[in-house]
mmCIF file of C-alpha atoms in Angstrom:
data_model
loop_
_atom_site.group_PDB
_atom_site.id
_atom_site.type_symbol
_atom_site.label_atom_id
_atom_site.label_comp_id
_atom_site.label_asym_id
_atom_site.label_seq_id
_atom_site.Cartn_x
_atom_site.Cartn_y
_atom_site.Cartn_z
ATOM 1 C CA UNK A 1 130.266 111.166 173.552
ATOM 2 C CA UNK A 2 129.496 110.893 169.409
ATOM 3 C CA UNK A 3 132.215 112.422 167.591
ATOM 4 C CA UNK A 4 129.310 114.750 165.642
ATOM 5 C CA UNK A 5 127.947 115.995 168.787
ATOM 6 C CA UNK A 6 131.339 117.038 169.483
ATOM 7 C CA UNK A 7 132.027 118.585 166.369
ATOM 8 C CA UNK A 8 128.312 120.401 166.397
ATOM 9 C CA UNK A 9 129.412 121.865 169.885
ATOM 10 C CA UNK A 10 132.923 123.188 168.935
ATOM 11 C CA UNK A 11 131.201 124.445 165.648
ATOM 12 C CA UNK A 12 128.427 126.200 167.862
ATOM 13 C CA UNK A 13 130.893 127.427 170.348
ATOM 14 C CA UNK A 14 133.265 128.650 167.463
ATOM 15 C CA UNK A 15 129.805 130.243 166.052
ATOM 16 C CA UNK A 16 128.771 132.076 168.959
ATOM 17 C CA UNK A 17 132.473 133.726 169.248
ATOM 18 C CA UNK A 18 132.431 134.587 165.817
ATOM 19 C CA UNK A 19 129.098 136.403 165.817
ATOM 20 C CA UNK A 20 130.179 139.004 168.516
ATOM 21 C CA UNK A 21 131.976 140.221 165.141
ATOM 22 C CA UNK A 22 128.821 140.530 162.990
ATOM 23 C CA UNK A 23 126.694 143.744 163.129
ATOM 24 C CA UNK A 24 123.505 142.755 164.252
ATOM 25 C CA UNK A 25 120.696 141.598 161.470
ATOM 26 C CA UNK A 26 123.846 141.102 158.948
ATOM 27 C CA UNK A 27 122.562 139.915 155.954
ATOM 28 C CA UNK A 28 124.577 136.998 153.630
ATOM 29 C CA UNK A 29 123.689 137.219 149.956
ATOM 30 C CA UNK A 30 124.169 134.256 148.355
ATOM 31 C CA UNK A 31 123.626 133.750 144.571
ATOM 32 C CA UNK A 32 124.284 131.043 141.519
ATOM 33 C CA UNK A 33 123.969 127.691 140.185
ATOM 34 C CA UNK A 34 120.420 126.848 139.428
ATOM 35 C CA UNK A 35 121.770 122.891 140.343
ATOM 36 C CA UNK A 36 122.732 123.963 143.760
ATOM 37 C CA UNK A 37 119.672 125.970 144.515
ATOM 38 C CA UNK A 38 117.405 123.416 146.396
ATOM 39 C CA UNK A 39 120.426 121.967 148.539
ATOM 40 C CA UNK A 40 121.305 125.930 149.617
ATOM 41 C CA UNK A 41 118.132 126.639 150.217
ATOM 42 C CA UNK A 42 117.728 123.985 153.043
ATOM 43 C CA UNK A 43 121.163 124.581 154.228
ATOM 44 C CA UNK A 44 120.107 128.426 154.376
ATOM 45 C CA UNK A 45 117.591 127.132 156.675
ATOM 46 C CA UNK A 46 119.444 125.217 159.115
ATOM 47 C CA UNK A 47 121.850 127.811 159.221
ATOM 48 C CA UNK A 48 119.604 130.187 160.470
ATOM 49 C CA UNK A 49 118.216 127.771 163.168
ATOM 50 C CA UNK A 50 121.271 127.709 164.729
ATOM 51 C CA UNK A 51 121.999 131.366 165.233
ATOM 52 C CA UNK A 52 120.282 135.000 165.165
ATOM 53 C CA UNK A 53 122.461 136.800 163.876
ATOM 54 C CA UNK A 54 123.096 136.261 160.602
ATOM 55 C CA UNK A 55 120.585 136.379 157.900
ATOM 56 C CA UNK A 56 120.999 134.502 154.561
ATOM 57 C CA UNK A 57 119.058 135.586 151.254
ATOM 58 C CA UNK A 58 119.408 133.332 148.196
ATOM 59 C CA UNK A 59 119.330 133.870 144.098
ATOM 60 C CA UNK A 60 119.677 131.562 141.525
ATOM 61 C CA UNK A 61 120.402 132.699 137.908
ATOM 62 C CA UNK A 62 123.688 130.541 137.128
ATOM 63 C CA UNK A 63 127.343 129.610 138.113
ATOM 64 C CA UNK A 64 128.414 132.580 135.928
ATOM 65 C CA UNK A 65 125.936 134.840 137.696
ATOM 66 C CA UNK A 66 127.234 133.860 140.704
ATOM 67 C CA UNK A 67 130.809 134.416 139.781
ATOM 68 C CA UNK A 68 129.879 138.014 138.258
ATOM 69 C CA UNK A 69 127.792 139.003 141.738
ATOM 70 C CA UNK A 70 131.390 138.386 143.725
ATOM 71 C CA UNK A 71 133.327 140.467 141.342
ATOM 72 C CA UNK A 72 130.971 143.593 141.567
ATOM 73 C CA UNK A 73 130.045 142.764 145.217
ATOM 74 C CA UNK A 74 126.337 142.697 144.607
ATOM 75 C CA UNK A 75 126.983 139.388 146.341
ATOM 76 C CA UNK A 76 128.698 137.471 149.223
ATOM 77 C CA UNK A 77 129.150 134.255 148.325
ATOM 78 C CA UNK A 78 128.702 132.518 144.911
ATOM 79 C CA UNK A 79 127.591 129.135 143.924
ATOM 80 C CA UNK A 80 129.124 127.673 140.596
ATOM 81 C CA UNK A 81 128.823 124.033 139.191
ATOM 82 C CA UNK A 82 131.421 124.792 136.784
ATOM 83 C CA UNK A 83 135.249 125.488 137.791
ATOM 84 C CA UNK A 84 135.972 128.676 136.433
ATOM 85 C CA UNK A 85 139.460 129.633 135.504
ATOM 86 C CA UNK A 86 139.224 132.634 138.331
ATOM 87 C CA UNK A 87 142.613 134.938 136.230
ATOM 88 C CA UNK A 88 140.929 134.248 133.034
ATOM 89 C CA UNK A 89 137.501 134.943 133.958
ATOM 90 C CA UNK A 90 138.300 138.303 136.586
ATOM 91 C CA UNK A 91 141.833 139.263 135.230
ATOM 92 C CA UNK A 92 144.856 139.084 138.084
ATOM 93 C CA UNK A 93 144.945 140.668 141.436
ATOM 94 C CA UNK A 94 141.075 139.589 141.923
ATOM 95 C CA UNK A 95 141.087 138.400 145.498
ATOM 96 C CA UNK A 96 138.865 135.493 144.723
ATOM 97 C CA UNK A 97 138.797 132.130 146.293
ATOM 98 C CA UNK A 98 137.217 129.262 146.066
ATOM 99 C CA UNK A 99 135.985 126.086 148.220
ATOM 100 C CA UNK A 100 134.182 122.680 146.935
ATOM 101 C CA UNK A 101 131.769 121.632 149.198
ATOM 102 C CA UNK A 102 130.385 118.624 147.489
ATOM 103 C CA UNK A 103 130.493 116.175 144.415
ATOM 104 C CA UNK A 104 127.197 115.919 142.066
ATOM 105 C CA UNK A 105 126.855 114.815 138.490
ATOM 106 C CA UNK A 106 124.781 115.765 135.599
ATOM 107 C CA UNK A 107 122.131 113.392 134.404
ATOM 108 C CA UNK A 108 121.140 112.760 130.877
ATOM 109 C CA UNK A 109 117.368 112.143 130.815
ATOM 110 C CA UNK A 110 114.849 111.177 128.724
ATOM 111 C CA UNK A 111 110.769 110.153 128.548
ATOM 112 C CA UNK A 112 109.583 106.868 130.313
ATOM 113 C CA UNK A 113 107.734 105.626 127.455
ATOM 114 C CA UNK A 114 111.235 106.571 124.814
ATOM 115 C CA UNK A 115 112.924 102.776 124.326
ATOM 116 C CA UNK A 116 116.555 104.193 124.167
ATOM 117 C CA UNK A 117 118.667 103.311 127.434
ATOM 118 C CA UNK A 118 122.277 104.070 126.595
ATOM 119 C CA UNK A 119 123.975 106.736 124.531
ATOM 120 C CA UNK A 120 127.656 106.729 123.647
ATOM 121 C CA UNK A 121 129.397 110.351 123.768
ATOM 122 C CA UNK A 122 129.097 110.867 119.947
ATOM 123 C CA UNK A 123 125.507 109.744 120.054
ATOM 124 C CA UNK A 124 125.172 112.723 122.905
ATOM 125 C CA UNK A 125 126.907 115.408 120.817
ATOM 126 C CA UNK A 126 125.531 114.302 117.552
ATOM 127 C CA UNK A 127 122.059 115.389 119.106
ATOM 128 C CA UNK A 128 123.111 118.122 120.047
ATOM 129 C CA UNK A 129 124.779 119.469 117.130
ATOM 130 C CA UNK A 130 122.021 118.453 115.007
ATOM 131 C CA UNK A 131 123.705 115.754 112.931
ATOM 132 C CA UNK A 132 121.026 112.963 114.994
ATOM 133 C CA UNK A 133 117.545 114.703 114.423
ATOM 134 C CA UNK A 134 115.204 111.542 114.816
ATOM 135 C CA UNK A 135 115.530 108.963 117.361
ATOM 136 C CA UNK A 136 114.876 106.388 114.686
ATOM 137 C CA UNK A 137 118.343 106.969 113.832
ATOM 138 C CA UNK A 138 119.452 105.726 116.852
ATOM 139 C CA UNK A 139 117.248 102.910 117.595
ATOM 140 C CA UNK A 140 114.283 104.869 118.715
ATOM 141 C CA UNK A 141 110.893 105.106 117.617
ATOM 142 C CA UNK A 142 110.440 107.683 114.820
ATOM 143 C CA UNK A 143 110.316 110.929 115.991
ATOM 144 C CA UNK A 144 111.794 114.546 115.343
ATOM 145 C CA UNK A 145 114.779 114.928 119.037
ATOM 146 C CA UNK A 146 113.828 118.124 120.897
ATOM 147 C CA UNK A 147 117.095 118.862 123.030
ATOM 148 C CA UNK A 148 116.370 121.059 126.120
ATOM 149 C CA UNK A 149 119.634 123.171 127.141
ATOM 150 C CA UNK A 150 120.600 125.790 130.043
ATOM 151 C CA UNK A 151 121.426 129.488 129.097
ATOM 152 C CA UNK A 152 124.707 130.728 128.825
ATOM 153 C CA UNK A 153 124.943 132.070 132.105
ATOM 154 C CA UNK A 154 124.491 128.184 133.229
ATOM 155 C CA UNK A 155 127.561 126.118 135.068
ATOM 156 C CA UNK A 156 125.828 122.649 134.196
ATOM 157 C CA UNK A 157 125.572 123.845 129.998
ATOM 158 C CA UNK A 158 129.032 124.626 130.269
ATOM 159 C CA UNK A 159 130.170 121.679 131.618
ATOM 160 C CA UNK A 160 128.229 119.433 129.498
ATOM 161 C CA UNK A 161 129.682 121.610 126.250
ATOM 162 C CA UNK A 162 132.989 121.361 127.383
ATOM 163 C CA UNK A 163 132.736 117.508 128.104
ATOM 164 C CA UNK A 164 130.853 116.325 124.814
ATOM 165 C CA UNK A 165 132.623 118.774 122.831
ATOM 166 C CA UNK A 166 129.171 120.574 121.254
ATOM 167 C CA UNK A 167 130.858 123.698 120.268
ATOM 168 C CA UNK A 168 127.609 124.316 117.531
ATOM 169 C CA UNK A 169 124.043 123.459 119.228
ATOM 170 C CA UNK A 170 121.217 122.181 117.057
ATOM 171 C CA UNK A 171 119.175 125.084 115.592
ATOM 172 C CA UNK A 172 116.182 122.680 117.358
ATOM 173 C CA UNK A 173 117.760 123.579 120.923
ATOM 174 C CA UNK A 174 115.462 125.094 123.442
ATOM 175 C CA UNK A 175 116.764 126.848 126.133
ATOM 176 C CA UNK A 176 114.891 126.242 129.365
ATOM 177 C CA UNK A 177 115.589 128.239 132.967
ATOM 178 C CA UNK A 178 115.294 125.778 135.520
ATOM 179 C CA UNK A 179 116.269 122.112 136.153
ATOM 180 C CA UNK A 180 112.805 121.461 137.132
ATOM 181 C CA UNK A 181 111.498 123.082 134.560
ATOM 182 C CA UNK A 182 113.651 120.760 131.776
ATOM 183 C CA UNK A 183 111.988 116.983 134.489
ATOM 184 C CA UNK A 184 108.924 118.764 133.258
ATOM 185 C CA UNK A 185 109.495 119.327 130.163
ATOM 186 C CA UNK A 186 110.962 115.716 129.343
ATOM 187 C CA UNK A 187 108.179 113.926 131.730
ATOM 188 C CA UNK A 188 105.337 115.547 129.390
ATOM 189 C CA UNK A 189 107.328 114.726 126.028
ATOM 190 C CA UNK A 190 108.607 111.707 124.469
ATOM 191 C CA UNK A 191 110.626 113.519 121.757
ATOM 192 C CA UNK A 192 112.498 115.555 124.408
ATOM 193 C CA UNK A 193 116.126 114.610 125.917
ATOM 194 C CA UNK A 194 117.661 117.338 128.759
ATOM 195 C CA UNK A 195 120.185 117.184 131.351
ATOM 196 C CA UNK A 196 119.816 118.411 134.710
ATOM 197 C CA UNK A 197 121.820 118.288 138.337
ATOM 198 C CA UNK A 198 121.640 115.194 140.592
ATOM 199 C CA UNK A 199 119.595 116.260 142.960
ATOM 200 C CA UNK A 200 116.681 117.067 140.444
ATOM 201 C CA UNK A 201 116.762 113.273 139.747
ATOM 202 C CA UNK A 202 112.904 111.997 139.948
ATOM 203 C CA UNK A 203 111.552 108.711 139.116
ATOM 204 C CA UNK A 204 108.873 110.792 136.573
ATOM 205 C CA UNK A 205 111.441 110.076 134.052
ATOM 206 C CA UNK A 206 114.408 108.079 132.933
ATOM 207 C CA UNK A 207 118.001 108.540 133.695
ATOM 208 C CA UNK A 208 120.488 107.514 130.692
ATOM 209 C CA UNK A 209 123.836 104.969 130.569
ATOM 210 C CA UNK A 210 126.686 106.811 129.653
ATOM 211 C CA UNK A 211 129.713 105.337 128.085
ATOM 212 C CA UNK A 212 132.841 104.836 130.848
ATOM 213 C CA UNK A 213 136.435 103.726 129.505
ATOM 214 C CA UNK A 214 137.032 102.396 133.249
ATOM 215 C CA UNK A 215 136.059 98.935 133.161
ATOM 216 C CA UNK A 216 137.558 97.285 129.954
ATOM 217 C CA UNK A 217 139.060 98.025 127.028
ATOM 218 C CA UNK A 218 135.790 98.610 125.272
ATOM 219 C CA UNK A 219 134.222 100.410 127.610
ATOM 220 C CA UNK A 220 131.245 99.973 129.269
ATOM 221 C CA UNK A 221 128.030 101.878 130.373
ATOM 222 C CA UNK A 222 127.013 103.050 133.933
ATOM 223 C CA UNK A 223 123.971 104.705 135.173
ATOM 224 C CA UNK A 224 124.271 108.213 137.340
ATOM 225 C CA UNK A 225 124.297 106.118 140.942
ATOM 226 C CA UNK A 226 125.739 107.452 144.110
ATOM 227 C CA UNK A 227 127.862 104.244 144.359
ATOM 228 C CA UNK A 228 129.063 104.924 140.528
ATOM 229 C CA UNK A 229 129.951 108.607 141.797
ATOM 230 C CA UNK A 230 132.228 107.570 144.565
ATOM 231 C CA UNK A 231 134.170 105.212 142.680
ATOM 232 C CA UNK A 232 134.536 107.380 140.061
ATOM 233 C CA UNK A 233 133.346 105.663 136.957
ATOM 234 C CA UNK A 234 130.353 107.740 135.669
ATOM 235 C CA UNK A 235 131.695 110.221 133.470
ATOM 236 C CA UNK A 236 129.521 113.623 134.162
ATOM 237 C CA UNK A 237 130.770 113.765 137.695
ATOM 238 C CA UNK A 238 131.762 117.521 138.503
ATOM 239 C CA UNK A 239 132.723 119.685 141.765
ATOM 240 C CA UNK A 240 130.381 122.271 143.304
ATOM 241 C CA UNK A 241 132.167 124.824 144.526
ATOM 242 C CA UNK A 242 131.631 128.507 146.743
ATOM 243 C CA UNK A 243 133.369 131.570 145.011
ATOM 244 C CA UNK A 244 134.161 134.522 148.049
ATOM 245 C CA UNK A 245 136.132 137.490 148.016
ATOM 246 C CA UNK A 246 139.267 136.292 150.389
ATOM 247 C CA UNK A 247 139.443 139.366 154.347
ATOM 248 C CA UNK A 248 137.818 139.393 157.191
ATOM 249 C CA UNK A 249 134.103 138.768 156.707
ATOM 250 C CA UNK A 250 132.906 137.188 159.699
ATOM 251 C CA UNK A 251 129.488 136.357 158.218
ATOM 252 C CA UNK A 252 131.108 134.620 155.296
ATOM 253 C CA UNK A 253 133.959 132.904 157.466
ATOM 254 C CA UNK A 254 130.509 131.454 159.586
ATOM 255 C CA UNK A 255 128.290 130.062 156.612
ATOM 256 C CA UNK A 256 131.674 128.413 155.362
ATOM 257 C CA UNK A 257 132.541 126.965 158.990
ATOM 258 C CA UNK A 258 129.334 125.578 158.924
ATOM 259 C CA UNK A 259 129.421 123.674 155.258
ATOM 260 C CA UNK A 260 132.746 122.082 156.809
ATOM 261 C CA UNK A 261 130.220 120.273 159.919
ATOM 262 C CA UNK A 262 128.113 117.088 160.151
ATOM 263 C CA UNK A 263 124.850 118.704 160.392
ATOM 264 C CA UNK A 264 125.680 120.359 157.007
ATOM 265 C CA UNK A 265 126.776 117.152 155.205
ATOM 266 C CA UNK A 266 123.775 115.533 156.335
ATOM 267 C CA UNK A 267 121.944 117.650 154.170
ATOM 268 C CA UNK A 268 124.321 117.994 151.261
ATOM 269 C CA UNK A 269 124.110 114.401 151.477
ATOM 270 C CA UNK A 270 120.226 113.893 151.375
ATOM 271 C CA UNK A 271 119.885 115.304 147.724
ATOM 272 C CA UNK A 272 122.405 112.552 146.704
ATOM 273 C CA UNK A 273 125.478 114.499 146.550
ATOM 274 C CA UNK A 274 128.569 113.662 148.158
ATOM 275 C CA UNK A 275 129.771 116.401 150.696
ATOM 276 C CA UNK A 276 133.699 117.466 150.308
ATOM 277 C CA UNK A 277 135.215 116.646 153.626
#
């Protein structure tokens, strides 16, 4: 017998045992990372194919968000893209765990019809600190930079902050909600330059090189590629994690069997991510 069909039955057998613990109509709030959105929501759907008992709502609003909705319970389980420091951010004694279920990696992007292919890490936080304002200065075609950025609230903007060491944004900086929103945004504007998740990756506008110290002594420049994020060479790759409260939830212990199975990594897998096994 395949070794998934296997693991699908004991996970379906281990299900239907565990939900003779959950009231009936139990509902699972979920709620987070705007970059983990889209893969949730289809995993929030499978989930609830496969049983009737447990009901799974789902909020974006940020890995912070998320991390906030677990420490006043106004949520189950959070979704961050950025690895919180759980005693600095809640204080000691807060009963919070956490669980990566996958590997993604932000994207610099830019306009099809904007020459510039490759930016080195200064060239990234020179734009957005607002020391590069015109992408002649880089190479480009004259024309004032319009960064797009996440709110504060956002895992990806922290990440990307912390990584490129912007600790001042450009005064230019436009905050934008959603990672669609910023594909938009970019696709509709050759001036513009964002970031975004992995899975928001579409062929409506360009992904950027980024500088990797792996290869040689100079360094060399790699594109966002599933292949480049299993070997570990492009440098935005990040862990997407779960935040819970650690007891006896038997709706939470269920959703987090079930990101540990086959049919789950299938989908984690389908937006391009790499599922944590």
């Amino acid at each position: 017998m395949n070794k998934s069909i296997i693991l699908l039955a004991s996970f379906l057998f281990w299900l239907t045992a565990c939900q003779s613990d959950v009231p009936s109509s139990h509902t699972l709030k979920l709620k987070g990372s705007e970059s983990m959105y889209e893969t949730f929501l289809e995993l929030k759907t499978d989930f609830e194919k496969i049983q009737d008992t447990i009901k799974v709502t789902l909020e974006g609003g940020g890995s912070r968000t998320g991390l906030m909705a677990i420490e006043s319970h106004s949520a189950d389980i959070g979704l961050s893209s950025f690895p919180f420091d759980l005693t600095e951010t809640l204080g000691t004694g807060h009963n919070v765990s956490e669980q990566v279920v996958a590997y993604d990696a932000i994207v610099l992007i830019t306009n099809q019809h904007n020459p510039i292919t490759a930016l080195s890490d200064e060239q990234v936080q020179a734009i957005y600190t607002g020391k590069t304002y015109d992408w002649e200065q880089l190479g480009g075609e004259k024309g004032l930079i319009s960064p797009l950025i996440r709110d504060e609230n956002s895992g990806t903007q922290r990440f990307f902050e912390d990584h490129f060491a912007v600790h001042e944004l450009a005064k230019t900086a436009e905050v934008v909600d959603h990672n669609s929103e910023i594909v938009a945004k970019v696709s509709g504007n050759k001036h513009c330059i964002g970031f975004i998740g992995f899975a928001y990756f579409t062929e409506s506008v360009h992904n950027l090189l980024l500088h990797t110290k792996d290869s040689t002594p100079e360094g060399s420049y790699v594109a966002p590629t599933h292949r480049n994020l299993k070997n570990g060479s492009y440098p935005l790759k990040r862990g997407l994690r779960v935040y819970f409260r650690q007891g006896d939830d038997p709706a939470v212990d269920a959703f987090l069997k079930y990101l540990q199975t086959d049919r789950a990594h299938m989908i984690i897998e389908s937006y391009g991510l790499i599922a944590a096994k």
